[in-house]
Short mmCIF file of C-alpha atoms in Angstrom, two decimals:
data_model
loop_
_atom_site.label_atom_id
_atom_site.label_comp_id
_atom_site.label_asym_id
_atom_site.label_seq_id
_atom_site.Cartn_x
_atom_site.Cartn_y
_atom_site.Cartn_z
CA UNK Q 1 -126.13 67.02 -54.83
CA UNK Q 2 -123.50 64.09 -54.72
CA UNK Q 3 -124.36 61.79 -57.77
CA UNK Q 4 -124.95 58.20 -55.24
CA UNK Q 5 -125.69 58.95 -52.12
CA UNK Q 6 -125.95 56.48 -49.00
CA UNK Q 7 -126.56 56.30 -45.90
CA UNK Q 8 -123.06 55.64 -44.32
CA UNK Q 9 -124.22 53.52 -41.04
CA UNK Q 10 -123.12 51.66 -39.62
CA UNK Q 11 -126.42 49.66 -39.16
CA UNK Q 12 -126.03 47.10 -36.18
CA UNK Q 13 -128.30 44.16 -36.65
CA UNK Q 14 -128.59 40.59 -34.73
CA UNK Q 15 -128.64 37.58 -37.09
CA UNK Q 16 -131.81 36.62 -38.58
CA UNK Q 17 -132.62 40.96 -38.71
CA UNK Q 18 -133.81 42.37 -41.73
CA UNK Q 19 -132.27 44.80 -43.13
CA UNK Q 20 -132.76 47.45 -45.95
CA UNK Q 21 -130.35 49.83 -47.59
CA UNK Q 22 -131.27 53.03 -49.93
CA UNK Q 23 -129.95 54.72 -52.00
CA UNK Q 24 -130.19 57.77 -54.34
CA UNK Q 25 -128.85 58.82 -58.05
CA UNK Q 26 -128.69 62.34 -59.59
CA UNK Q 27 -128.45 61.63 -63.14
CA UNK Q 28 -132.02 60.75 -64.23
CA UNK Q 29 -130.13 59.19 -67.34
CA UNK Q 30 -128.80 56.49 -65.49
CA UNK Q 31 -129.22 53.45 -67.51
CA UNK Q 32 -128.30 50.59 -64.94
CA UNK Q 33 -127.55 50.09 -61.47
CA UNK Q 34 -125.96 47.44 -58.94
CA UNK Q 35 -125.08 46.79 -55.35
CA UNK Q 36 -121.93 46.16 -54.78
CA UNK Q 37 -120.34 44.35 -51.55
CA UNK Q 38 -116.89 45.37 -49.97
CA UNK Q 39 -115.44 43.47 -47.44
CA UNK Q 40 -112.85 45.11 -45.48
CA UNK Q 41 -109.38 46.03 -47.13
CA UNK Q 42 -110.88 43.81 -49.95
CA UNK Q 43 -111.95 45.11 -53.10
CA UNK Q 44 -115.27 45.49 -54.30
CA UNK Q 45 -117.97 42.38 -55.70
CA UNK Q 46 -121.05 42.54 -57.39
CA UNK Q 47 -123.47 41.26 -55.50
CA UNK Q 48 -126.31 42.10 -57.67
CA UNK Q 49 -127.71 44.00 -60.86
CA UNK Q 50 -130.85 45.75 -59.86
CA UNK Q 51 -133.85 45.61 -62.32
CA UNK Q 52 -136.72 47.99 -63.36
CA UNK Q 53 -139.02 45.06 -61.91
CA UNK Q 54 -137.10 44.65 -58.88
CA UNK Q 55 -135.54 41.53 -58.35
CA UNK Q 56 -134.39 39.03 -55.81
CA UNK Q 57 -130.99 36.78 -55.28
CA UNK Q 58 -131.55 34.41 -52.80
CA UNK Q 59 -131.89 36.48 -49.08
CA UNK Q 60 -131.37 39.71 -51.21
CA UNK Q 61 -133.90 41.73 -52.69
CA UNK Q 62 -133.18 45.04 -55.26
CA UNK Q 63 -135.72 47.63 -56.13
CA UNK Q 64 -135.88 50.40 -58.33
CA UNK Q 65 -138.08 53.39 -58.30
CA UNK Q 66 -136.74 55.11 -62.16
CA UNK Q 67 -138.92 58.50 -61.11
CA UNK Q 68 -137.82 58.84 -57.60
CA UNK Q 69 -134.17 58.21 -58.92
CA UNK Q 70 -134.01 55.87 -55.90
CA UNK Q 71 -132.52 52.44 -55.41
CA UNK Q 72 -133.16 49.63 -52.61
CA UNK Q 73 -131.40 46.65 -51.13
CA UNK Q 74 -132.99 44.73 -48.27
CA UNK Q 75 -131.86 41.35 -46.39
CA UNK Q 76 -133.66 38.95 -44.89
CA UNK Q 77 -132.28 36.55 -42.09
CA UNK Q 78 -128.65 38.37 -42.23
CA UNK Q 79 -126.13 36.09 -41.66
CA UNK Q 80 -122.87 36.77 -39.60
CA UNK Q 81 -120.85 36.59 -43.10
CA UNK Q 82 -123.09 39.56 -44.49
CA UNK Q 83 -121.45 42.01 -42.14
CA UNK Q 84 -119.40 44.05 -44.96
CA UNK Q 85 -119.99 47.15 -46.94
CA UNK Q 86 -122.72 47.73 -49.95
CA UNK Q 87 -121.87 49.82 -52.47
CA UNK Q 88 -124.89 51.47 -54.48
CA UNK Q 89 -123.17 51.69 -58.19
CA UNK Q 90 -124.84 53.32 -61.36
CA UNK Q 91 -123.62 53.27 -64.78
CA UNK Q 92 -124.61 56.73 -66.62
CA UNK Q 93 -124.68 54.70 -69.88
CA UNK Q 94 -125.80 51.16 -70.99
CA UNK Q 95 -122.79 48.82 -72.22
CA UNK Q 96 -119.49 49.91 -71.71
CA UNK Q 97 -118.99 53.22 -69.48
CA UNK Q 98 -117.67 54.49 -66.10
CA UNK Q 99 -119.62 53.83 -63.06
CA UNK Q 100 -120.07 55.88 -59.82
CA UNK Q 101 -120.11 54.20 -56.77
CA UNK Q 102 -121.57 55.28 -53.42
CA UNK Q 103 -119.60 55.90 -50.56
CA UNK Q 104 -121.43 52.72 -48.91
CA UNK Q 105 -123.26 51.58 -46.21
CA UNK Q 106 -121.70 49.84 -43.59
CA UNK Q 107 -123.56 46.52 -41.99
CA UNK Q 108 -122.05 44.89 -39.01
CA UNK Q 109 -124.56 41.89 -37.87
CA UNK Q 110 -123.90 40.24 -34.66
CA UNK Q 111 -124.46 36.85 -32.89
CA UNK B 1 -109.90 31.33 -64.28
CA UNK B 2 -107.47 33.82 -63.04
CA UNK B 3 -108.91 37.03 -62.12
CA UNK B 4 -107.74 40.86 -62.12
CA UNK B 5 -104.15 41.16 -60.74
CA UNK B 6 -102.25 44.18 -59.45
CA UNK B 7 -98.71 44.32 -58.27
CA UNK B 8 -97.26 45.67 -56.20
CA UNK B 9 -100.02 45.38 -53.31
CA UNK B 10 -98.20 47.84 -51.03
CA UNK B 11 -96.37 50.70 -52.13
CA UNK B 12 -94.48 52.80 -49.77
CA UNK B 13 -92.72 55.73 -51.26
CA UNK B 14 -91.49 59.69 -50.36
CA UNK B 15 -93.13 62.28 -51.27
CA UNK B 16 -91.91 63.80 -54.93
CA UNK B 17 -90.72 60.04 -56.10
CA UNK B 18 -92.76 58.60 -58.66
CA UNK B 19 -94.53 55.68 -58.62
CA UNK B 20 -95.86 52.87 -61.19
CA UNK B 21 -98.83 50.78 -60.21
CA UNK B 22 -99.41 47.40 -62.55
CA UNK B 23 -102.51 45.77 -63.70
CA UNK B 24 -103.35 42.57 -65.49
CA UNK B 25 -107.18 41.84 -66.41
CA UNK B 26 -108.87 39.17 -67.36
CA UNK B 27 -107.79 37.86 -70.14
CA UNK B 28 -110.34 38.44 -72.75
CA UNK B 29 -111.49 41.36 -71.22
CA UNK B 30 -111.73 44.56 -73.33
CA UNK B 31 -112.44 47.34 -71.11
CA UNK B 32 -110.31 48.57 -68.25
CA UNK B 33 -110.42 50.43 -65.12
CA UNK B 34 -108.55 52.19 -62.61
CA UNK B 35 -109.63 53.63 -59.78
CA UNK B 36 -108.57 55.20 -56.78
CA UNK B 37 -110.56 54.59 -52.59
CA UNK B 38 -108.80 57.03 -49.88
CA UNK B 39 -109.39 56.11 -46.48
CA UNK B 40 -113.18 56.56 -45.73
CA UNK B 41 -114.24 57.50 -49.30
CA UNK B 42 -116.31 56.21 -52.43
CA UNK B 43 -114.56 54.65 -55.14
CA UNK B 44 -113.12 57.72 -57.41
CA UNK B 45 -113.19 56.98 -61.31
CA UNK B 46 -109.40 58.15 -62.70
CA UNK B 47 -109.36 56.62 -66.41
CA UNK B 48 -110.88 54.34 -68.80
CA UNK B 49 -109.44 52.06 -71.59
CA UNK B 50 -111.88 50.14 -74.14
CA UNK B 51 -110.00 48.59 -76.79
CA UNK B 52 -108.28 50.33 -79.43
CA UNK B 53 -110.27 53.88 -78.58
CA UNK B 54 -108.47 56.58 -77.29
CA UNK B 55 -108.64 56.35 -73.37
CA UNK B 56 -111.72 58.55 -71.30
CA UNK B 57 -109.14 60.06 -68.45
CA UNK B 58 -111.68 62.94 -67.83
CA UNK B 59 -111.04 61.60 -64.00
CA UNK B 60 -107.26 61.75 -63.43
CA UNK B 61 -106.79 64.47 -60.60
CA UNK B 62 -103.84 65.85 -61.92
CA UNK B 63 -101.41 66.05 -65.00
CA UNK B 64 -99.07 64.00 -62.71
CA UNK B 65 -100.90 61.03 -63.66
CA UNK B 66 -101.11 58.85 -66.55
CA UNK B 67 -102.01 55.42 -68.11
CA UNK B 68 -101.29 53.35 -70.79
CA UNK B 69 -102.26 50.18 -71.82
CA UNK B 70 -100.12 47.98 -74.02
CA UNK B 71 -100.93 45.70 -76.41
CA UNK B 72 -104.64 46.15 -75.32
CA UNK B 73 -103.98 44.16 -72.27
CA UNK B 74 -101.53 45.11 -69.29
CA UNK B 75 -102.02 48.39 -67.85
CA UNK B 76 -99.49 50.86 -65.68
CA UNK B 77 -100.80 54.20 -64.10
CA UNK B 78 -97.71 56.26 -63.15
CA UNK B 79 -97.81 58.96 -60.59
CA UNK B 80 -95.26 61.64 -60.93
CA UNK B 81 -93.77 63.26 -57.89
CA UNK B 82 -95.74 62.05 -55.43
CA UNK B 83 -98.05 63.85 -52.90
CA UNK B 84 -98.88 62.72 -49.61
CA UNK B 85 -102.97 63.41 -51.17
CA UNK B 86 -101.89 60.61 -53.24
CA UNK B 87 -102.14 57.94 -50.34
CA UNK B 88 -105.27 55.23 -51.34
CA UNK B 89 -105.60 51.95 -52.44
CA UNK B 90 -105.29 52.16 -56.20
CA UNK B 91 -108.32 49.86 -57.21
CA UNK B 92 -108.29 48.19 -61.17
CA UNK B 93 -110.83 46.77 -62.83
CA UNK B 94 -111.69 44.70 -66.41
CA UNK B 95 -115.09 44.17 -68.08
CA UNK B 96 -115.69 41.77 -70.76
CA UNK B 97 -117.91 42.18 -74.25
CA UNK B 98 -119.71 38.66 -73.89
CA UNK B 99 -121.22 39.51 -70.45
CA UNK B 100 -124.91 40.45 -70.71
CA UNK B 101 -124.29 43.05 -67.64
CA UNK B 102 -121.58 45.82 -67.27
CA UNK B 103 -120.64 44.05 -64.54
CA UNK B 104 -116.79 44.93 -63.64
CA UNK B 105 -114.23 42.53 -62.06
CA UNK B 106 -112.29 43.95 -59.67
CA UNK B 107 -108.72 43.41 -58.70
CA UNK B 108 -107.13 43.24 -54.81
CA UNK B 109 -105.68 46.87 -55.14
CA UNK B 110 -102.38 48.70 -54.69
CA UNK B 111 -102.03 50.13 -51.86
CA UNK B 112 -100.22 53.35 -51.69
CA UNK B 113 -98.33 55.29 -48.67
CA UNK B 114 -96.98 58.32 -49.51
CA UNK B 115 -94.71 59.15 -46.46
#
């Protein structure tokens, strides 16, 4: 089993769509997780740290679900400019360590 | 502030040549990064510098690379004769001690062409 795995997409939505994004993690030691954003031939962003309690940014909302090792991101009212690539990221260990990124899930939204 | 650079941005070399990739973090920033992104993959950890510690290189792919990190700042990863597997944008990355998150600033990337 990969360690993050995603959906690849791509998932077509018009503007003003909802949209939501999962993810999954191997290592039930994971201590933190984030979405990451990659525009194209860009390099990666953090978008957002993703809590225990879930927690929202704005348009953006992050979930966690610790026992089904399973991570969300959804998007209300997507914007043109949100067409780009999420990255689900988790850190094995808290503080300073290495993280492992999913391959990423396209989003292309259209007029 | 100034952010993570990387020079050069494109590399083109032959195959068996060897290759240095540069990269300048944040200033301030303890930890460092590299990592490698072929076309149509996930990010792929290679090494990992924290201060003074010994570096975590558990994911450099071959013996033909290495990293250093002078001074506890700049960083070069060298690529010894050169593989056309080698090809991907060469992605580095700084993290600070005073931020409350891991979160990890990335620079714009080498990219690399091995012909």
């Amino acid at each position: 089993r990969k360690e993050v795995e995603q959906d690849p997409g791509p998932f077509n939505v018009p503007e003003g769509a909802t949209v939501a994004f999962n993810c999954t993690y191997s290592n039930s030691a994971s201590q933190s997780f984030f979405w990451y954003r990659q525009d194209c031939r860009k390099e990666p962003k953090l978008l957002m740290s993703v809590y225990s309690s879930g927690n929202e940014d704005g348009r953006f909302t992050a979930q966690l679900n610790r026992a089904s090792q399973y991570i969300s991101l959804l998007i209300r009212d997507s914007k043109l400019s949100d067409s780009a690539t999420y990255l689900c990221v988790v850190n094995k260990a808290s503080g300073y360590s290495t993280l492992t990124f999913g391959k990423g899930t396209m989003l292309l939204v259209s007029p | 502030g100034a952010g993570v650079s990387q020079s050069p941005s494109n590399k083109v070399t032959e195959k068996g040549k060897d290759v240095e990739l540069r990269c300048d973090p944040i200033s301030g920033h303890t930890a460092l990064y590299w990592y490698r992104q072929s076309l149509g993959q996930g990010l792929e950890f290679l090494i990992y510098f924290q201060g003074n510690s010994a570096p975590d290189k558990s994911g450099l792919p071959s013996d033909r690379f290495s990293a250093e990190r002078t001074g506890g700042s700049v960083s070069t990863l060298t690529i010894q004769r050169t593989q056309q597997e080698d090809s991907a944008v060469y992605l580095c990355a700084s993290s600070s001690p005073w931020e409350a998150s891991d979160t990890q600033y990335f620079g714009p990337g080498t990219r690399l062409t091995v012909l």
